[in-house]
Amino acid sequence: MRDLAFAVDQWNGEVRWTVDHPIPAHTFALQGDHVIGQSARGVSARDIRTGKVVWTTEIVARSLIVTGDEVFLCNDLGVFVLDAATGARRRQLKVDCSGQMLVSDRTLVTHTLGTIAAHDLEGKPRWRHRAANPVGLASYEDVLYFTTWTSVGMLHLGTGAPIATVELPGSQYRGAPVVAAGRLYVTDHDGVSCYGDPARSSIEGDATVPTR
């Protein structure tokens, strides 16, 4: 069985191109005319129209983010920053990153077991926050949201100051929260649940709305 990545025309559903792509394929991101993807062999950029390789690197990344003209990759060695157009390495940041990574408002946020940390884009520390079992990160304007197995926490993105916490029933919530229209959407093994967002609204009495 072949492991494939393919591009599909969004208007008519026709397959534009297909390439071998070793699994696991965690993330694809678009940057200009390139689609940048990570796999068990490293990270590569392809021409979005033809699928031809534009550049490749053997850095195996746990998380991949494209922001502006830079690609951020994280693994146990830290965070690598590449030129999005050429794949050339610009810098390596000595930042612990055993979990997910997020870049927002010129701030790099990572989490390891028990700690969420923020740095500037050159790797200079800004703040640290202790959190039991953080599993997902998201941001909206000046608020950082993080899920644990039992809650969604909210911190000020610039300072790390705590804002609020929403307790979740059950255990082992796994997905990063999604923030929209004053509400939080959280995934677990059973589906999606919706909550009022205390950092963005004064909605009271919002019951959990499970979507299966």
Short mmCIF file of the C-alpha atoms (twelve columns), coordinates in Angstrom:
data_MODEL
# 
_entry.id   MODEL 
# 
loop_
_atom_site.group_PDB 
_atom_site.id 
_atom_site.type_symbol 
_atom_site.label_atom_id 
_atom_site.label_alt_id 
_atom_site.label_comp_id 
_atom_site.label_asym_id 
_atom_site.label_seq_id 
_atom_site.Cartn_x 
_atom_site.Cartn_y 
_atom_site.Cartn_z 
_atom_site.pdbx_PDB_model_num 
ATOM 1   C CA . MET A 1   0.000   0.000  0.000  1 
ATOM 2   C CA . ARG A 2   1.328   3.436  -0.952 1 
ATOM 3   C CA . ASP A 3   1.153   6.462  1.318  1 
ATOM 4   C CA . LEU A 4   0.085   9.458  -0.753 1 
ATOM 5   C CA . ALA A 5   -0.497  13.182 -0.590 1 
ATOM 6   C CA . PHE A 6   -2.585  14.791 -3.296 1 
ATOM 7   C CA . ALA A 7   -4.013  18.156 -4.295 1 
ATOM 8   C CA . VAL A 8   -7.640  18.540 -5.352 1 
ATOM 9   C CA . ASP A 9   -9.188  21.414 -7.313 1 
ATOM 10  C CA . GLN A 10  -11.512 23.183 -4.872 1 
ATOM 11  C CA . TRP A 11  -14.052 24.008 -7.582 1 
ATOM 12  C CA . ASN A 12  -14.522 20.713 -9.417 1 
ATOM 13  C CA . GLY A 13  -12.874 18.096 -7.164 1 
ATOM 14  C CA . GLU A 14  -10.405 16.950 -9.819 1 
ATOM 15  C CA . VAL A 15  -7.065  15.645 -8.571 1 
ATOM 16  C CA . ARG A 16  -4.318  18.049 -9.681 1 
ATOM 17  C CA . TRP A 17  -1.344  15.978 -8.581 1 
ATOM 18  C CA . THR A 18  -0.394  13.007 -6.418 1 
ATOM 19  C CA . VAL A 19  2.940   12.256 -4.739 1 
ATOM 20  C CA . ASP A 20  4.341   9.600  -2.414 1 
ATOM 21  C CA . HIS A 21  4.325   10.984 1.105  1 
ATOM 22  C CA . PRO A 22  5.534   8.757  3.971  1 
ATOM 23  C CA . ILE A 23  3.305   8.690  7.024  1 
ATOM 24  C CA . PRO A 24  2.777   10.058 9.561  1 
ATOM 25  C CA . ALA A 25  1.884   13.279 7.723  1 
ATOM 26  C CA . HIS A 26  1.005   15.571 10.601 1 
ATOM 27  C CA . THR A 27  0.642   19.009 9.073  1 
ATOM 28  C CA . PHE A 28  0.403   20.820 5.759  1 
ATOM 29  C CA . ALA A 29  0.604   24.611 5.552  1 
ATOM 30  C CA . LEU A 30  0.283   27.027 2.646  1 
ATOM 31  C CA . GLN A 31  2.755   29.836 2.025  1 
ATOM 32  C CA . GLY A 32  2.424   31.733 -1.242 1 
ATOM 33  C CA . ASP A 33  2.821   29.241 -4.082 1 
ATOM 34  C CA . HIS A 34  4.151   26.504 -1.796 1 
ATOM 35  C CA . VAL A 35  2.527   23.775 0.258  1 
ATOM 36  C CA . ILE A 36  4.804   22.816 3.135  1 
ATOM 37  C CA . GLY A 37  4.373   19.420 4.771  1 
ATOM 38  C CA . GLN A 38  6.013   17.331 7.460  1 
ATOM 39  C CA . SER A 39  6.436   13.582 7.506  1 
ATOM 40  C CA . ALA A 40  8.520   10.882 9.169  1 
ATOM 41  C CA . ARG A 41  11.387  11.774 6.783  1 
ATOM 42  C CA . GLY A 42  11.494  15.525 7.320  1 
ATOM 43  C CA . VAL A 43  9.860   18.663 5.956  1 
ATOM 44  C CA . SER A 44  9.454   19.658 2.320  1 
ATOM 45  C CA . ALA A 45  7.883   22.397 0.233  1 
ATOM 46  C CA . ARG A 46  6.162   21.694 -3.069 1 
ATOM 47  C CA . ASP A 47  4.838   23.887 -5.838 1 
ATOM 48  C CA . ILE A 48  1.124   24.116 -5.132 1 
ATOM 49  C CA . ARG A 49  0.264   23.868 -8.853 1 
ATOM 50  C CA . THR A 50  2.473   20.949 -9.893 1 
ATOM 51  C CA . GLY A 51  3.514   19.118 -6.724 1 
ATOM 52  C CA . LYS A 52  7.210   19.395 -7.635 1 
ATOM 53  C CA . VAL A 53  9.635   19.667 -4.717 1 
ATOM 54  C CA . VAL A 54  10.950  23.210 -4.180 1 
ATOM 55  C CA . TRP A 55  13.052  22.498 -1.098 1 
ATOM 56  C CA . THR A 56  13.455  19.825 1.546  1 
ATOM 57  C CA . THR A 57  15.081  19.401 4.955  1 
ATOM 58  C CA . GLU A 58  15.772  16.296 7.010  1 
ATOM 59  C CA . ILE A 59  14.567  17.964 10.218 1 
ATOM 60  C CA . VAL A 60  11.806  15.734 11.607 1 
ATOM 61  C CA . ALA A 61  9.362   18.042 13.341 1 
ATOM 62  C CA . ARG A 62  6.725   17.433 15.956 1 
ATOM 63  C CA . SER A 63  4.955   20.663 15.054 1 
ATOM 64  C CA . LEU A 64  5.056   22.981 12.019 1 
ATOM 65  C CA . ILE A 65  3.858   26.577 11.735 1 
ATOM 66  C CA . VAL A 66  4.251   29.014 8.832  1 
ATOM 67  C CA . THR A 67  4.051   32.698 9.705  1 
ATOM 68  C CA . GLY A 68  5.079   35.471 7.328  1 
ATOM 69  C CA . ASP A 69  8.161   34.333 5.420  1 
ATOM 70  C CA . GLU A 70  9.330   31.893 8.080  1 
ATOM 71  C CA . VAL A 71  8.681   28.244 8.922  1 
ATOM 72  C CA . PHE A 72  8.882   27.205 12.584 1 
ATOM 73  C CA . LEU A 73  9.646   23.544 13.332 1 
ATOM 74  C CA . CYS A 74  9.930   22.055 16.798 1 
ATOM 75  C CA . ASN A 75  11.331  18.786 18.127 1 
ATOM 76  C CA . ASP A 76  13.374  17.606 21.122 1 
ATOM 77  C CA . LEU A 77  16.361  19.708 19.987 1 
ATOM 78  C CA . GLY A 78  14.427  22.989 20.132 1 
ATOM 79  C CA . VAL A 79  12.765  25.212 17.545 1 
ATOM 80  C CA . PHE A 80  14.219  25.604 14.053 1 
ATOM 81  C CA . VAL A 81  13.327  28.647 11.940 1 
ATOM 82  C CA . LEU A 82  13.617  28.262 8.152  1 
ATOM 83  C CA . ASP A 83  13.194  30.613 5.216  1 
ATOM 84  C CA . ALA A 84  9.795   29.685 3.779  1 
ATOM 85  C CA . ALA A 85  10.860  30.361 0.179  1 
ATOM 86  C CA . THR A 86  14.156  28.427 0.165  1 
ATOM 87  C CA . GLY A 87  14.191  26.171 3.239  1 
ATOM 88  C CA . ALA A 88  17.468  27.737 4.386  1 
ATOM 89  C CA . ARG A 89  17.962  27.600 8.147  1 
ATOM 90  C CA . ARG A 90  17.808  31.094 9.660  1 
ATOM 91  C CA . ARG A 91  18.243  30.250 13.330 1 
ATOM 92  C CA . GLN A 92  17.800  27.590 15.996 1 
ATOM 93  C CA . LEU A 93  16.129  28.523 19.270 1 
ATOM 94  C CA . LYS A 94  17.053  26.726 22.488 1 
ATOM 95  C CA . VAL A 95  13.437  26.310 23.537 1 
ATOM 96  C CA . ASP A 96  11.921  23.212 25.151 1 
ATOM 97  C CA . CYS A 97  9.174   21.889 22.886 1 
ATOM 98  C CA . SER A 98  8.029   18.366 23.618 1 
ATOM 99  C CA . GLY A 99  4.384   19.186 22.824 1 
ATOM 100 C CA . GLN A 100 2.616   21.661 20.573 1 
ATOM 101 C CA . MET A 101 3.790   25.072 19.409 1 
ATOM 102 C CA . LEU A 102 1.930   28.290 18.588 1 
ATOM 103 C CA . VAL A 103 3.054   31.601 17.069 1 
ATOM 104 C CA . SER A 104 0.822   34.630 17.624 1 
ATOM 105 C CA . ASP A 105 1.427   38.382 17.889 1 
ATOM 106 C CA . ARG A 106 5.216   37.978 17.595 1 
ATOM 107 C CA . THR A 107 5.132   35.488 20.469 1 
ATOM 108 C CA . LEU A 108 6.259   31.848 20.348 1 
ATOM 109 C CA . VAL A 109 4.396   29.617 22.811 1 
ATOM 110 C CA . THR A 110 5.398   26.017 23.502 1 
ATOM 111 C CA . HIS A 111 4.407   23.436 26.056 1 
ATOM 112 C CA . THR A 112 6.231   20.609 27.725 1 
ATOM 113 C CA . LEU A 113 5.022   18.275 30.444 1 
ATOM 114 C CA . GLY A 114 3.639   20.581 33.126 1 
ATOM 115 C CA . THR A 115 4.802   23.925 31.695 1 
ATOM 116 C CA . ILE A 116 3.667   26.464 29.102 1 
ATOM 117 C CA . ALA A 117 6.353   28.944 28.075 1 
ATOM 118 C CA . ALA A 118 6.390   32.080 25.900 1 
ATOM 119 C CA . HIS A 119 9.377   33.532 24.059 1 
ATOM 120 C CA . ASP A 120 9.911   36.224 21.463 1 
ATOM 121 C CA . LEU A 121 10.704  35.056 17.939 1 
ATOM 122 C CA . GLU A 122 14.432  35.168 18.682 1 
ATOM 123 C CA . GLY A 123 14.034  32.788 21.632 1 
ATOM 124 C CA . LYS A 124 14.214  35.328 24.474 1 
ATOM 125 C CA . PRO A 125 12.042  34.147 27.417 1 
ATOM 126 C CA . ARG A 126 8.931   36.171 28.263 1 
ATOM 127 C CA . TRP A 127 6.995   34.118 30.808 1 
ATOM 128 C CA . ARG A 128 6.305   30.601 32.097 1 
ATOM 129 C CA . HIS A 129 3.129   29.072 33.517 1 
ATOM 130 C CA . ARG A 130 2.700   25.784 35.346 1 
ATOM 131 C CA . ALA A 131 -0.150  23.674 33.944 1 
ATOM 132 C CA . ALA A 132 -0.949  20.031 34.576 1 
ATOM 133 C CA . ASN A 133 -0.862  17.996 31.361 1 
ATOM 134 C CA . PRO A 134 -1.368  20.715 28.715 1 
ATOM 135 C CA . VAL A 135 -2.466  19.068 25.463 1 
ATOM 136 C CA . GLY A 136 -3.566  21.829 23.078 1 
ATOM 137 C CA . LEU A 137 -2.939  25.521 22.381 1 
ATOM 138 C CA . ALA A 138 -4.933  28.248 20.626 1 
ATOM 139 C CA . SER A 139 -5.041  32.029 20.683 1 
ATOM 140 C CA . TYR A 140 -7.484  34.810 19.925 1 
ATOM 141 C CA . GLU A 141 -6.296  38.423 20.005 1 
ATOM 142 C CA . ASP A 142 -4.486  38.831 23.344 1 
ATOM 143 C CA . VAL A 143 -5.674  35.607 25.000 1 
ATOM 144 C CA . LEU A 144 -3.891  32.246 25.012 1 
ATOM 145 C CA . TYR A 145 -6.147  29.210 25.471 1 
ATOM 146 C CA . PHE A 146 -4.860  25.801 26.518 1 
ATOM 147 C CA . THR A 147 -6.595  22.504 27.150 1 
ATOM 148 C CA . THR A 148 -5.664  19.995 29.809 1 
ATOM 149 C CA . TRP A 149 -7.336  16.659 30.440 1 
ATOM 150 C CA . THR A 150 -9.982  18.354 32.597 1 
ATOM 151 C CA . SER A 151 -10.133 22.076 31.767 1 
ATOM 152 C CA . VAL A 152 -9.535  24.974 29.398 1 
ATOM 153 C CA . GLY A 153 -7.252  27.642 30.842 1 
ATOM 154 C CA . MET A 154 -6.933  31.237 29.637 1 
ATOM 155 C CA . LEU A 155 -3.819  33.401 30.002 1 
ATOM 156 C CA . HIS A 156 -2.879  36.875 28.816 1 
ATOM 157 C CA . LEU A 157 -0.697  36.215 25.773 1 
ATOM 158 C CA . GLY A 158 1.701   39.063 26.506 1 
ATOM 159 C CA . THR A 159 2.238   38.518 30.229 1 
ATOM 160 C CA . GLY A 160 1.069   34.999 31.085 1 
ATOM 161 C CA . ALA A 161 -1.307  36.365 33.727 1 
ATOM 162 C CA . PRO A 162 -4.222  33.972 34.438 1 
ATOM 163 C CA . ILE A 163 -7.629  35.147 33.179 1 
ATOM 164 C CA . ALA A 164 -10.091 32.290 33.707 1 
ATOM 165 C CA . THR A 165 -10.579 28.529 33.708 1 
ATOM 166 C CA . VAL A 166 -13.448 26.439 32.364 1 
ATOM 167 C CA . GLU A 167 -13.719 23.037 34.034 1 
ATOM 168 C CA . LEU A 168 -14.608 20.159 31.706 1 
ATOM 169 C CA . PRO A 169 -16.501 17.027 32.704 1 
ATOM 170 C CA . GLY A 170 -14.863 13.675 32.286 1 
ATOM 171 C CA . SER A 171 -11.186 13.308 31.485 1 
ATOM 172 C CA . GLN A 172 -8.595  13.140 28.719 1 
ATOM 173 C CA . TYR A 173 -9.745  15.989 26.496 1 
ATOM 174 C CA . ARG A 174 -7.268  15.925 23.657 1 
ATOM 175 C CA . GLY A 175 -7.878  18.595 21.030 1 
ATOM 176 C CA . ALA A 176 -6.761  22.214 20.957 1 
ATOM 177 C CA . PRO A 177 -9.690  24.531 21.716 1 
ATOM 178 C CA . VAL A 178 -11.358 26.499 18.930 1 
ATOM 179 C CA . VAL A 179 -12.504 30.022 19.789 1 
ATOM 180 C CA . ALA A 180 -15.311 31.705 17.843 1 
ATOM 181 C CA . ALA A 181 -18.161 34.152 18.522 1 
ATOM 182 C CA . GLY A 182 -17.659 34.236 22.288 1 
ATOM 183 C CA . ARG A 183 -17.630 30.465 22.668 1 
ATOM 184 C CA . LEU A 184 -15.153 27.645 23.183 1 
ATOM 185 C CA . TYR A 185 -15.320 24.420 21.212 1 
ATOM 186 C CA . VAL A 186 -13.433 21.445 22.647 1 
ATOM 187 C CA . THR A 187 -13.022 17.962 21.182 1 
ATOM 188 C CA . ASP A 188 -12.675 14.685 23.015 1 
ATOM 189 C CA . HIS A 189 -13.065 11.024 22.069 1 
ATOM 190 C CA . ASP A 190 -16.858 11.354 22.046 1 
ATOM 191 C CA . GLY A 191 -17.277 14.472 19.902 1 
ATOM 192 C CA . VAL A 192 -17.346 18.271 20.263 1 
ATOM 193 C CA . SER A 193 -18.673 20.332 23.175 1 
ATOM 194 C CA . CYS A 194 -19.449 24.062 23.250 1 
ATOM 195 C CA . TYR A 195 -19.014 26.413 26.223 1 
ATOM 196 C CA . GLY A 196 -19.317 30.119 26.902 1 
ATOM 197 C CA . ASP A 197 -15.940 31.864 26.766 1 
ATOM 198 C CA . PRO A 198 -15.421 33.887 29.975 1 
ATOM 199 C CA . ALA A 199 -12.472 35.709 28.429 1 
ATOM 200 C CA . ARG A 200 -14.606 37.071 25.582 1 
ATOM 201 C CA . SER A 201 -18.217 37.304 26.736 1 
ATOM 202 C CA . SER A 202 -20.505 37.563 29.725 1 
ATOM 203 C CA . ILE A 203 -22.673 34.655 28.600 1 
ATOM 204 C CA . GLU A 204 -24.157 33.000 31.674 1 
ATOM 205 C CA . GLY A 205 -25.789 29.633 32.078 1 
ATOM 206 C CA . ASP A 206 -24.374 28.203 28.857 1 
ATOM 207 C CA . ALA A 207 -24.969 24.483 29.104 1 
ATOM 208 C CA . THR A 208 -22.614 22.038 27.487 1 
ATOM 209 C CA . VAL A 209 -23.796 21.409 23.941 1 
ATOM 210 C CA . PRO A 210 -22.370 18.074 22.811 1 
ATOM 211 C CA . THR A 211 -22.188 17.501 19.066 1 
ATOM 212 C CA . ARG A 212 -21.657 13.911 17.976 1 
# 
